[in-house]
CSV table of C-alpha atoms in Angstrom, one decimal:
chain,number,residue,atom,x,y,z
A,239,UNK,CA,-8.8,26.0,18.6
A,240,UNK,CA,-10.3,27.6,15.6
A,241,UNK,CA,-13.0,25.9,13.6
A,242,UNK,CA,-13.7,26.0,9.8
A,243,UNK,CA,-16.1,24.2,7.6
A,244,UNK,CA,-13.7,22.5,5.3
A,245,UNK,CA,-13.4,19.3,7.4
A,246,UNK,CA,-10.1,20.3,9.0
A,247,UNK,CA,-11.6,21.8,12.2
A,248,UNK,CA,-11.0,20.6,15.7
A,249,UNK,CA,-7.7,18.8,15.2
A,250,UNK,CA,-8.1,17.6,18.8
A,251,UNK,CA,-10.5,15.0,17.5
A,252,UNK,CA,-7.6,13.3,15.8
A,253,UNK,CA,-5.3,13.5,18.8
A,254,UNK,CA,-8.0,12.4,21.2
A,255,UNK,CA,-9.8,9.7,19.3
A,256,UNK,CA,-7.5,8.1,16.8
A,257,UNK,CA,-5.0,6.6,19.2
A,258,UNK,CA,-7.9,5.1,21.2
A,259,UNK,CA,-9.5,3.7,18.0
A,260,UNK,CA,-6.2,2.3,16.8
A,261,UNK,CA,-5.3,0.6,20.0
A,262,UNK,CA,-8.8,-0.9,20.3
A,263,UNK,CA,-8.9,-2.5,16.9
A,264,UNK,CA,-5.2,-3.5,17.3
A,265,UNK,CA,-6.1,-5.6,20.3
A,266,UNK,CA,-9.0,-7.2,18.5
A,267,UNK,CA,-6.7,-8.2,15.7
A,268,UNK,CA,-4.1,-9.5,18.0
A,269,UNK,CA,-6.5,-12.2,19.3
A,270,UNK,CA,-7.6,-13.0,15.7
A,271,UNK,CA,-4.2,-13.4,14.1
A,272,UNK,CA,-2.0,-15.1,16.7
A,273,UNK,CA,-3.7,-18.4,16.0
A,274,UNK,CA,-1.3,-18.7,13.0
A,275,UNK,CA,1.6,-18.7,15.4
A,276,UNK,CA,0.0,-21.3,17.7
A,277,UNK,CA,-0.6,-23.5,14.6
A,278,UNK,CA,3.1,-23.1,13.5
A,279,UNK,CA,4.5,-23.7,17.0
A,280,UNK,CA,3.1,-27.0,18.1
A,281,UNK,CA,-0.5,-26.6,18.8
A,282,UNK,CA,-1.5,-29.1,16.2
A,283,UNK,CA,0.8,-31.7,17.6
A,284,UNK,CA,-0.1,-31.2,21.2
A,285,UNK,CA,-3.9,-31.4,20.5
A,286,UNK,CA,-3.6,-34.0,17.8
A,287,UNK,CA,-5.1,-31.7,15.1
A,288,UNK,CA,-5.0,-33.0,11.6
A,289,UNK,CA,-4.1,-30.7,8.6
A,290,UNK,CA,-7.7,-30.5,7.5
A,291,UNK,CA,-8.9,-29.8,11.1
A,292,UNK,CA,-6.2,-27.1,11.5
A,293,UNK,CA,-7.6,-25.4,8.4
A,294,UNK,CA,-11.1,-25.5,9.7
A,295,UNK,CA,-10.0,-24.1,13.1
A,296,UNK,CA,-8.2,-21.3,11.4
A,297,UNK,CA,-11.3,-20.5,9.4
A,298,UNK,CA,-14.0,-21.0,12.1
A,299,UNK,CA,-13.4,-17.5,13.5
A,300,UNK,CA,-14.6,-16.0,10.3
A,301,UNK,CA,-17.7,-18.2,10.1
A,302,UNK,CA,-18.6,-16.9,13.6
A,303,UNK,CA,-17.6,-13.4,12.5
A,304,UNK,CA,-20.2,-13.6,9.7
A,305,UNK,CA,-23.3,-13.7,11.9
A,306,UNK,CA,-23.8,-10.6,14.0
A,307,UNK,CA,-22.5,-7.9,11.7
A,308,UNK,CA,-25.7,-6.2,10.7
A,309,UNK,CA,-27.4,-6.4,14.1
A,310,UNK,CA,-24.2,-5.0,15.6
A,311,UNK,CA,-24.1,-2.1,13.2
A,312,UNK,CA,-27.8,-1.4,13.9
A,313,UNK,CA,-27.2,-1.4,17.6
A,314,UNK,CA,-24.1,0.9,17.2
A,315,UNK,CA,-26.1,3.4,15.1
A,316,UNK,CA,-29.2,3.4,17.1
A,317,UNK,CA,-27.9,2.6,20.6
A,318,UNK,CA,-24.3,2.8,21.5
A,319,UNK,CA,-21.1,1.8,19.7
A,320,UNK,CA,-19.2,2.6,23.0
A,321,UNK,CA,-21.1,0.0,25.0
A,322,UNK,CA,-21.0,-2.7,22.3
A,323,UNK,CA,-17.2,-2.4,21.9
A,324,UNK,CA,-16.7,-2.3,25.7
A,325,UNK,CA,-18.3,-5.7,26.2
A,326,UNK,CA,-16.7,-7.2,23.1
A,327,UNK,CA,-13.2,-6.3,24.4
A,328,UNK,CA,-13.8,-8.1,27.6
A,329,UNK,CA,-15.4,-11.2,26.1
A,330,UNK,CA,-12.9,-11.6,23.3
A,331,UNK,CA,-10.0,-11.2,25.7
A,332,UNK,CA,-11.4,-14.0,27.9
A,333,UNK,CA,-12.0,-16.3,24.9
A,334,UNK,CA,-8.5,-15.7,23.5
A,335,UNK,CA,-6.9,-16.4,26.8
A,336,UNK,CA,-9.0,-19.6,27.1
A,337,UNK,CA,-7.4,-20.9,23.9
A,338,UNK,CA,-4.2,-21.3,25.9
A,339,UNK,CA,-5.8,-23.7,28.4
A,340,UNK,CA,-7.8,-26.1,26.1
A,341,UNK,CA,-6.7,-29.8,26.0
A,342,UNK,CA,-9.5,-30.9,23.6
A,343,UNK,CA,-9.9,-29.9,20.0
A,344,UNK,CA,-13.7,-29.8,20.4
A,345,UNK,CA,-13.4,-27.0,23.0
A,346,UNK,CA,-11.1,-25.2,20.6
A,347,UNK,CA,-13.7,-25.4,17.9
A,348,UNK,CA,-16.3,-23.7,20.2
A,349,UNK,CA,-13.8,-21.0,21.3
A,350,UNK,CA,-12.7,-20.1,17.8
A,351,UNK,CA,-16.3,-19.8,16.6
A,352,UNK,CA,-17.4,-17.8,19.7
A,353,UNK,CA,-14.4,-15.5,19.3
A,354,UNK,CA,-15.6,-14.6,15.8
A,355,UNK,CA,-19.2,-14.1,17.0
A,356,UNK,CA,-18.0,-11.7,19.8
A,357,UNK,CA,-15.8,-9.7,17.5
A,358,UNK,CA,-18.3,-9.6,14.5
A,359,UNK,CA,-19.9,-6.4,15.6
A,360,UNK,CA,-16.7,-4.5,16.3
A,361,UNK,CA,-15.6,-3.5,12.8
A,362,UNK,CA,-19.0,-2.1,11.6
A,363,UNK,CA,-19.5,-0.5,15.1
A,364,UNK,CA,-16.1,1.3,14.8
A,365,UNK,CA,-16.8,2.5,11.3
A,366,UNK,CA,-20.2,3.8,12.4
A,367,UNK,CA,-18.5,5.5,15.4
A,368,UNK,CA,-16.0,7.2,13.0
A,369,UNK,CA,-18.8,8.4,10.7
A,370,UNK,CA,-20.2,10.4,13.7
A,371,UNK,CA,-16.9,12.1,14.3
A,372,UNK,CA,-15.2,12.7,10.9
A,373,UNK,CA,-16.4,14.3,7.7
A,374,UNK,CA,-16.2,13.0,4.1
A,375,UNK,CA,-12.9,14.9,3.5
A,376,UNK,CA,-11.4,13.1,6.5
A,377,UNK,CA,-13.1,9.7,6.4
A,378,UNK,CA,-10.6,7.7,4.3
A,379,UNK,CA,-7.8,8.7,6.6
A,380,UNK,CA,-9.9,8.1,9.7
A,381,UNK,CA,-10.8,4.6,8.5
A,382,UNK,CA,-7.2,4.0,7.7
A,383,UNK,CA,-6.0,4.8,11.2
A,384,UNK,CA,-8.7,2.3,12.5
A,385,UNK,CA,-7.7,-0.4,10.1
A,386,UNK,CA,-4.0,0.2,10.6
A,387,UNK,CA,-4.6,-1.7,13.8
A,388,UNK,CA,-4.6,-4.8,11.5
A,389,UNK,CA,-1.2,-4.7,9.8
A,390,UNK,CA,0.6,-2.9,12.6
A,391,UNK,CA,-0.7,-5.5,15.1
A,392,UNK,CA,0.4,-8.4,12.8
A,393,UNK,CA,3.8,-6.6,12.5
A,394,UNK,CA,4.5,-6.4,16.3
A,395,UNK,CA,2.5,-9.5,17.1
A,396,UNK,CA,4.6,-11.5,14.7
A,397,UNK,CA,7.8,-10.5,16.5
A,398,UNK,CA,6.4,-10.8,20.1
A,399,UNK,CA,4.6,-14.0,19.4
A,400,UNK,CA,7.7,-15.5,17.9
A,401,UNK,CA,9.6,-14.8,21.1
A,402,UNK,CA,6.7,-15.9,23.4
A,403,UNK,CA,6.2,-19.3,21.8
A,404,UNK,CA,10.0,-19.8,22.0
A,405,UNK,CA,10.2,-18.7,25.6
A,406,UNK,CA,7.0,-20.0,27.2
A,407,UNK,CA,5.2,-22.1,24.6
A,408,UNK,CA,2.0,-21.5,22.6
A,409,UNK,CA,-0.3,-21.9,25.6
A,410,UNK,CA,1.1,-19.0,27.5
A,411,UNK,CA,1.4,-16.9,24.4
A,412,UNK,CA,-2.5,-17.1,24.1
A,413,UNK,CA,-3.0,-16.4,27.8
A,414,UNK,CA,-0.6,-13.4,27.9
A,415,UNK,CA,-2.0,-11.9,24.7
A,416,UNK,CA,-5.6,-12.4,25.9
A,417,UNK,CA,-5.2,-10.1,28.9
A,418,UNK,CA,-4.6,-6.6,27.3
A,419,UNK,CA,-8.1,-6.3,25.7
A,420,UNK,CA,-9.7,-6.9,29.1
A,421,UNK,CA,-7.7,-4.2,30.7
A,422,UNK,CA,-8.1,-1.8,27.8
A,423,UNK,CA,-11.9,-2.1,27.9
A,424,UNK,CA,-12.0,0.2,30.9
A,425,UNK,CA,-9.8,2.8,29.3
A,426,UNK,CA,-12.1,2.7,26.2
A,427,UNK,CA,-15.2,3.2,28.4
A,428,UNK,CA,-13.6,6.2,30.2
A,429,UNK,CA,-12.1,8.0,27.2
A,430,UNK,CA,-14.7,7.9,24.4
A,431,UNK,CA,-18.2,9.3,23.7
A,432,UNK,CA,-20.6,8.0,21.1
A,433,UNK,CA,-21.3,11.4,19.6
A,434,UNK,CA,-19.7,14.9,19.6
A,435,UNK,CA,-22.7,16.3,21.6
A,436,UNK,CA,-21.7,14.0,24.5
A,437,UNK,CA,-18.0,14.9,24.6
A,438,UNK,CA,-17.0,17.1,27.6
A,439,UNK,CA,-13.7,17.9,25.9
A,440,UNK,CA,-15.4,19.9,23.1
A,441,UNK,CA,-16.9,23.3,23.6
A,442,UNK,CA,-20.4,24.2,22.3
A,443,UNK,CA,-19.0,26.0,19.2
A,444,UNK,CA,-16.9,23.0,18.2
A,445,UNK,CA,-19.8,20.6,18.8
A,446,UNK,CA,-22.1,22.7,16.6
A,447,UNK,CA,-19.6,23.1,13.8
A,448,UNK,CA,-19.0,19.4,13.5
A,449,UNK,CA,-22.7,18.4,13.8
A,450,UNK,CA,-23.6,21.0,11.1
A,451,UNK,CA,-20.9,19.7,8.7
A,452,UNK,CA,-22.1,16.1,9.2
A,453,UNK,CA,-25.7,17.0,8.7
A,454,UNK,CA,-24.9,19.0,5.6
A,455,UNK,CA,-23.4,15.9,4.0
A,456,UNK,CA,-26.6,14.0,4.6
A,457,UNK,CA,-28.6,16.6,2.6
A,458,UNK,CA,-26.8,15.5,-0.6
A,459,UNK,CA,-28.1,11.9,-0.3
A,460,UNK,CA,-31.5,10.8,-1.4
A,461,UNK,CA,-33.4,8.9,1.4
A,462,UNK,CA,-33.4,5.1,1.5
A,463,UNK,CA,-36.2,3.7,3.6
A,464,UNK,CA,-34.6,0.6,5.2
A,465,UNK,CA,-31.9,-2.0,5.0
A,466,UNK,CA,-33.8,-4.2,2.6
A,467,UNK,CA,-33.9,-1.4,0.0
A,468,UNK,CA,-30.2,-0.5,0.5
A,469,UNK,CA,-29.1,-4.2,0.3
A,470,UNK,CA,-30.7,-4.5,-3.2
A,471,UNK,CA,-28.5,-1.8,-4.6
A,472,UNK,CA,-26.4,-3.1,-7.4
A,473,UNK,CA,-23.4,-1.2,-6.1
A,474,UNK,CA,-23.8,-2.7,-2.6
A,475,UNK,CA,-24.0,-6.2,-4.2
A,476,UNK,CA,-20.9,-5.6,-6.2
A,477,UNK,CA,-19.0,-4.3,-3.2
A,478,UNK,CA,-20.1,-7.4,-1.3
A,479,UNK,CA,-18.7,-9.7,-4.0
A,480,UNK,CA,-15.5,-7.6,-4.4
A,481,UNK,CA,-14.8,-7.7,-0.6
A,482,UNK,CA,-15.5,-11.5,-0.6
A,483,UNK,CA,-12.7,-12.2,-3.1
A,484,UNK,CA,-10.4,-9.6,-1.7
A,485,UNK,CA,-10.7,-11.2,1.8
A,486,UNK,CA,-9.8,-14.6,0.4
A,487,UNK,CA,-6.4,-13.3,-0.6
A,488,UNK,CA,-5.8,-11.3,2.6
A,489,UNK,CA,-6.7,-14.0,5.1
A,490,UNK,CA,-5.2,-16.8,3.2
A,491,UNK,CA,-2.0,-14.8,3.4
A,492,UNK,CA,-2.3,-13.7,7.1
A,493,UNK,CA,-3.3,-17.1,8.5
A,494,UNK,CA,-0.7,-19.1,6.6
A,495,UNK,CA,2.3,-16.8,6.1
A,496,UNK,CA,4.1,-18.0,9.2
A,497,UNK,CA,3.7,-21.6,8.1
A,498,UNK,CA,5.0,-20.8,4.6
A,499,UNK,CA,8.1,-19.1,6.0
A,500,UNK,CA,8.7,-21.7,8.7
A,501,UNK,CA,8.8,-24.4,5.9
A,502,UNK,CA,12.1,-22.9,4.7
A,503,UNK,CA,15.3,-24.9,5.7
A,504,UNK,CA,16.7,-24.0,9.2
A,505,UNK,CA,14.0,-21.4,9.9
A,506,UNK,CA,13.5,-20.8,13.6
A,507,UNK,CA,10.3,-19.4,15.1
A,508,UNK,CA,12.0,-16.1,16.1
A,509,UNK,CA,13.3,-15.6,12.5
A,510,UNK,CA,9.8,-16.6,11.2
A,511,UNK,CA,8.3,-13.9,13.4
A,512,UNK,CA,10.6,-11.2,12.1
A,513,UNK,CA,10.2,-12.1,8.5
A,514,UNK,CA,6.4,-12.4,8.9
A,515,UNK,CA,6.3,-8.8,10.1
A,516,UNK,CA,8.0,-7.3,7.0
A,517,UNK,CA,4.9,-7.2,4.6
A,518,UNK,CA,3.0,-5.2,7.2
A,519,UNK,CA,5.6,-2.4,7.3
A,520,UNK,CA,4.9,-1.9,3.6
A,521,UNK,CA,1.2,-2.2,4.3
A,522,UNK,CA,1.3,0.7,6.8
A,523,UNK,CA,3.2,3.0,4.3
A,524,UNK,CA,0.8,2.1,1.5
A,525,UNK,CA,-2.4,2.6,3.6
A,526,UNK,CA,-1.3,6.0,4.9
A,527,UNK,CA,-0.3,7.2,1.4
A,528,UNK,CA,-3.4,5.9,-0.4
A,529,UNK,CA,-5.8,7.3,2.2
A,530,UNK,CA,-4.2,10.7,2.1
A,531,UNK,CA,-4.5,11.1,-1.7
A,532,UNK,CA,-7.9,9.5,-1.7
A,533,UNK,CA,-9.2,12.2,0.7
A,534,UNK,CA,-7.3,14.9,-1.3
A,535,UNK,CA,-9.0,14.0,-4.6
A,536,UNK,CA,-12.2,12.4,-3.1
A,537,UNK,CA,-11.5,9.6,-5.5
A,538,UNK,CA,-12.0,6.1,-4.0
A,539,UNK,CA,-12.0,3.5,-6.8
A,540,UNK,CA,-8.6,4.4,-8.3
A,541,UNK,CA,-7.0,3.8,-4.9
A,542,UNK,CA,-8.5,0.3,-4.7
A,543,UNK,CA,-8.3,-1.8,-7.8
A,544,UNK,CA,-4.7,-1.1,-9.0
A,545,UNK,CA,-3.3,-2.4,-5.7
A,546,UNK,CA,-5.4,-5.5,-5.8
A,547,UNK,CA,-4.1,-6.1,-9.3
A,548,UNK,CA,-0.5,-5.7,-8.0
A,549,UNK,CA,-1.2,-8.3,-5.3
A,550,UNK,CA,-2.6,-10.8,-7.8
A,551,UNK,CA,0.5,-10.4,-10.1
A,552,UNK,CA,2.9,-10.7,-7.1
A,553,UNK,CA,1.2,-14.0,-5.9
A,554,UNK,CA,1.3,-15.4,-9.4
A,555,UNK,CA,5.0,-14.4,-9.9
A,556,UNK,CA,5.8,-16.0,-6.6
A,557,UNK,CA,4.1,-19.2,-7.8
A,558,UNK,CA,6.2,-19.2,-11.0
A,559,UNK,CA,9.5,-18.9,-9.0
A,560,UNK,CA,8.6,-21.9,-6.8
A,561,UNK,CA,10.1,-23.1,-3.6
A,562,UNK,CA,13.6,-23.3,-5.0
A,563,UNK,CA,13.9,-19.5,-4.9
A,564,UNK,CA,12.7,-18.8,-1.4
A,565,UNK,CA,14.1,-15.2,-1.0
A,566,UNK,CA,12.8,-13.9,-4.3
A,567,UNK,CA,9.5,-15.6,-3.6
A,568,UNK,CA,9.4,-14.0,-0.2
A,569,UNK,CA,10.0,-10.5,-1.6
A,570,UNK,CA,7.0,-11.0,-3.9
A,571,UNK,CA,4.9,-12.1,-0.9
A,572,UNK,CA,6.0,-8.9,0.8
A,573,UNK,CA,4.7,-6.9,-2.2
A,574,UNK,CA,1.5,-8.9,-2.3
A,575,UNK,CA,0.8,-8.4,1.4
A,576,UNK,CA,1.5,-4.6,1.3
A,577,UNK,CA,-0.6,-4.2,-1.8
A,578,UNK,CA,-3.6,-6.1,-0.4
A,579,UNK,CA,-3.8,-3.8,2.7
A,580,UNK,CA,-3.3,-0.5,1.0
A,581,UNK,CA,-6.9,0.1,-0.3
A,582,UNK,CA,-8.8,-0.4,3.0
A,583,UNK,CA,-9.3,3.3,3.9
A,584,UNK,CA,-10.6,4.4,0.5
A,585,UNK,CA,-12.8,1.3,0.3
A,586,UNK,CA,-14.6,1.8,3.5
A,587,UNK,CA,-15.1,5.5,2.8
A,588,UNK,CA,-17.4,4.6,-0.1
A,589,UNK,CA,-20.5,3.5,1.7
A,590,UNK,CA,-21.2,6.6,3.9
A,591,UNK,CA,-20.9,8.7,0.7
A,592,UNK,CA,-23.6,6.9,-1.3
A,593,UNK,CA,-26.1,5.9,1.4
A,594,UNK,CA,-27.8,8.0,4.2
A,595,UNK,CA,-26.8,7.4,7.8
A,596,UNK,CA,-29.9,5.3,8.6
A,597,UNK,CA,-28.7,2.5,6.3
A,598,UNK,CA,-25.0,3.1,5.7
A,599,UNK,CA,-23.9,1.3,8.9
A,600,UNK,CA,-26.0,-1.8,7.9
A,601,UNK,CA,-24.6,-1.8,4.4
A,602,UNK,CA,-21.0,-1.6,5.7
A,603,UNK,CA,-21.9,-4.5,8.0
A,604,UNK,CA,-23.3,-6.5,5.0
A,605,UNK,CA,-20.1,-5.9,3.0
A,606,UNK,CA,-17.9,-6.8,6.0
A,607,UNK,CA,-19.9,-10.0,6.6
A,608,UNK,CA,-19.3,-11.1,3.0
A,609,UNK,CA,-15.6,-10.3,3.7
A,610,UNK,CA,-15.9,-12.7,6.7
A,611,UNK,CA,-17.1,-15.4,4.4
A,612,UNK,CA,-14.2,-14.7,2.1
A,613,UNK,CA,-11.9,-14.9,5.0
A,614,UNK,CA,-13.3,-18.2,6.0
A,615,UNK,CA,-12.9,-19.5,2.5
A,616,UNK,CA,-9.3,-18.1,2.2
A,617,UNK,CA,-8.2,-19.5,5.6
A,618,UNK,CA,-9.7,-22.9,5.0
A,619,UNK,CA,-9.0,-23.5,1.3
A,620,UNK,CA,-5.4,-22.2,1.5
A,621,UNK,CA,-4.7,-24.5,4.4
A,622,UNK,CA,-6.4,-27.4,2.6
A,623,UNK,CA,-4.4,-26.8,-0.6
A,624,UNK,CA,-1.2,-26.5,1.4
A,625,UNK,CA,-1.9,-29.8,3.2
A,626,UNK,CA,-3.2,-31.8,0.2
A,627,UNK,CA,-0.5,-30.7,-2.3
A,628,UNK,CA,2.4,-30.7,0.2
A,629,UNK,CA,3.5,-27.2,-1.1
A,630,UNK,CA,2.3,-23.7,-1.4
A,631,UNK,CA,2.0,-23.2,-5.2
A,632,UNK,CA,-1.6,-24.1,-5.5
A,633,UNK,CA,-2.6,-21.7,-2.8
A,634,UNK,CA,-0.6,-18.9,-4.5
A,635,UNK,CA,-2.7,-19.4,-7.7
A,636,UNK,CA,-5.9,-19.5,-5.6
A,637,UNK,CA,-5.1,-16.2,-3.9
A,638,UNK,CA,-3.9,-14.6,-7.1
A,639,UNK,CA,-7.1,-15.5,-8.9
A,640,UNK,CA,-9.3,-14.2,-6.0
A,641,UNK,CA,-7.5,-10.8,-6.0
A,642,UNK,CA,-7.8,-10.6,-9.8
A,643,UNK,CA,-11.6,-11.1,-9.6
A,644,UNK,CA,-11.8,-8.5,-6.8
A,645,UNK,CA,-9.9,-6.0,-8.9
A,646,UNK,CA,-12.1,-6.6,-11.9
A,647,UNK,CA,-15.3,-6.2,-9.8
A,648,UNK,CA,-13.9,-2.9,-8.4
A,649,UNK,CA,-13.4,-1.5,-11.9
A,650,UNK,CA,-17.1,-2.2,-12.8
A,651,UNK,CA,-18.4,-0.4,-9.6
A,652,UNK,CA,-20.2,2.9,-10.5
A,653,UNK,CA,-21.6,1.8,-13.8
A,654,UNK,CA,-25.0,0.9,-12.4
A,655,UNK,CA,-27.2,4.0,-11.9
A,656,UNK,CA,-30.0,3.2,-9.5
A,657,UNK,CA,-30.6,1.9,-6.0
A,658,UNK,CA,-33.8,0.0,-5.8
A,659,UNK,CA,-35.2,2.0,-8.7
A,660,UNK,CA,-34.8,5.5,-7.2
A,661,UNK,CA,-31.4,6.5,-5.9
A,662,UNK,CA,-28.7,7.4,-8.5
A,663,UNK,CA,-25.3,5.9,-7.8
A,664,UNK,CA,-22.4,8.3,-8.1
A,665,UNK,CA,-19.3,7.4,-9.9
A,666,UNK,CA,-16.6,6.6,-7.4
A,667,UNK,CA,-14.0,8.7,-9.0
A,668,UNK,CA,-13.2,12.4,-8.7
A,669,UNK,CA,-16.8,13.3,-9.4
A,670,UNK,CA,-18.1,11.3,-6.4
A,671,UNK,CA,-18.2,14.4,-4.1
């Protein structure tokens, strides 16, 4: 297989690694998002969970998720992303399955929090892993195939979970869906290597070509001594705030969409499952398209903020229509969901292009941890607003406002010129090469 230095060499990397990466993150997201189906299918009644407690339980995952992001990224960069993900797969599968056997809300609180802690290191670890295998010209697409595990999982999980809770109840749904990550952990361990130099399926010429291309990219970046210096970057701070507000919209939507749909007259759980999957079909198309053109143009920002703006407008329009126009409102929710997911690949390609490898993973983790706080806020506040107002209009306004702020922050990214007084920040448009 012929190599070249344009970033398109060794197509076997895509065929070998991306299905594994996709399945791994897909299984992680399964155990994160199926809580929404348990909540809509009787868990609250069986465990005597109040509306406010249900909101807290839905959000506790993200509070736990906040904590070990940066240590996880540091371990992945300096030790082994492979080992970190292996143990996380096993532990989060066990915790997810344990959700199906709890009979006390206090144990459920502990499980949801621990599930977030266990999974907290996985996303930054996987992004670090991909940065060791794919060049700048490929990175947006590589990130997208990773993060596609998110909407694609919700797509099929919505359908499968709808059938499972109807057939065997919410307890067995959690138990059954907690087993695949444990099994998959051993496939992950067998099939991946942390770095190209360790891969037996690449020859020496292929390993050298890839390593040289990745090292060449690092030469264009001015050194940053440590995480503290990187974290003070105005650009990193803006991206943290941007992702915080973006995540409010995304996870307010993901965690409560089944409940929103189920509230329609004569809506069964199976139909709820099918309808809940539709936004994620649009998300997959949008993510693949945006990442392709982002890599083609090496323009990141223009493939982020317009989609967040579309999501904000769609939420607001759905609010204006109100509950009396369910199907029109639902179509707008589909548009909002697809638009919110579309920019992920270009967004997570930004950090490795502005910071050197020794701190890029930690900066990604910091941004992702702020996203976890936004996810916590989105899950909790949307649930609180739904319960306290008896409808969904207030939460639509809340999610629309959060996405609008996120879009505005994205538009301002790139104007600040220095990282801790020494590193110029490139514009994140066509010139950010």
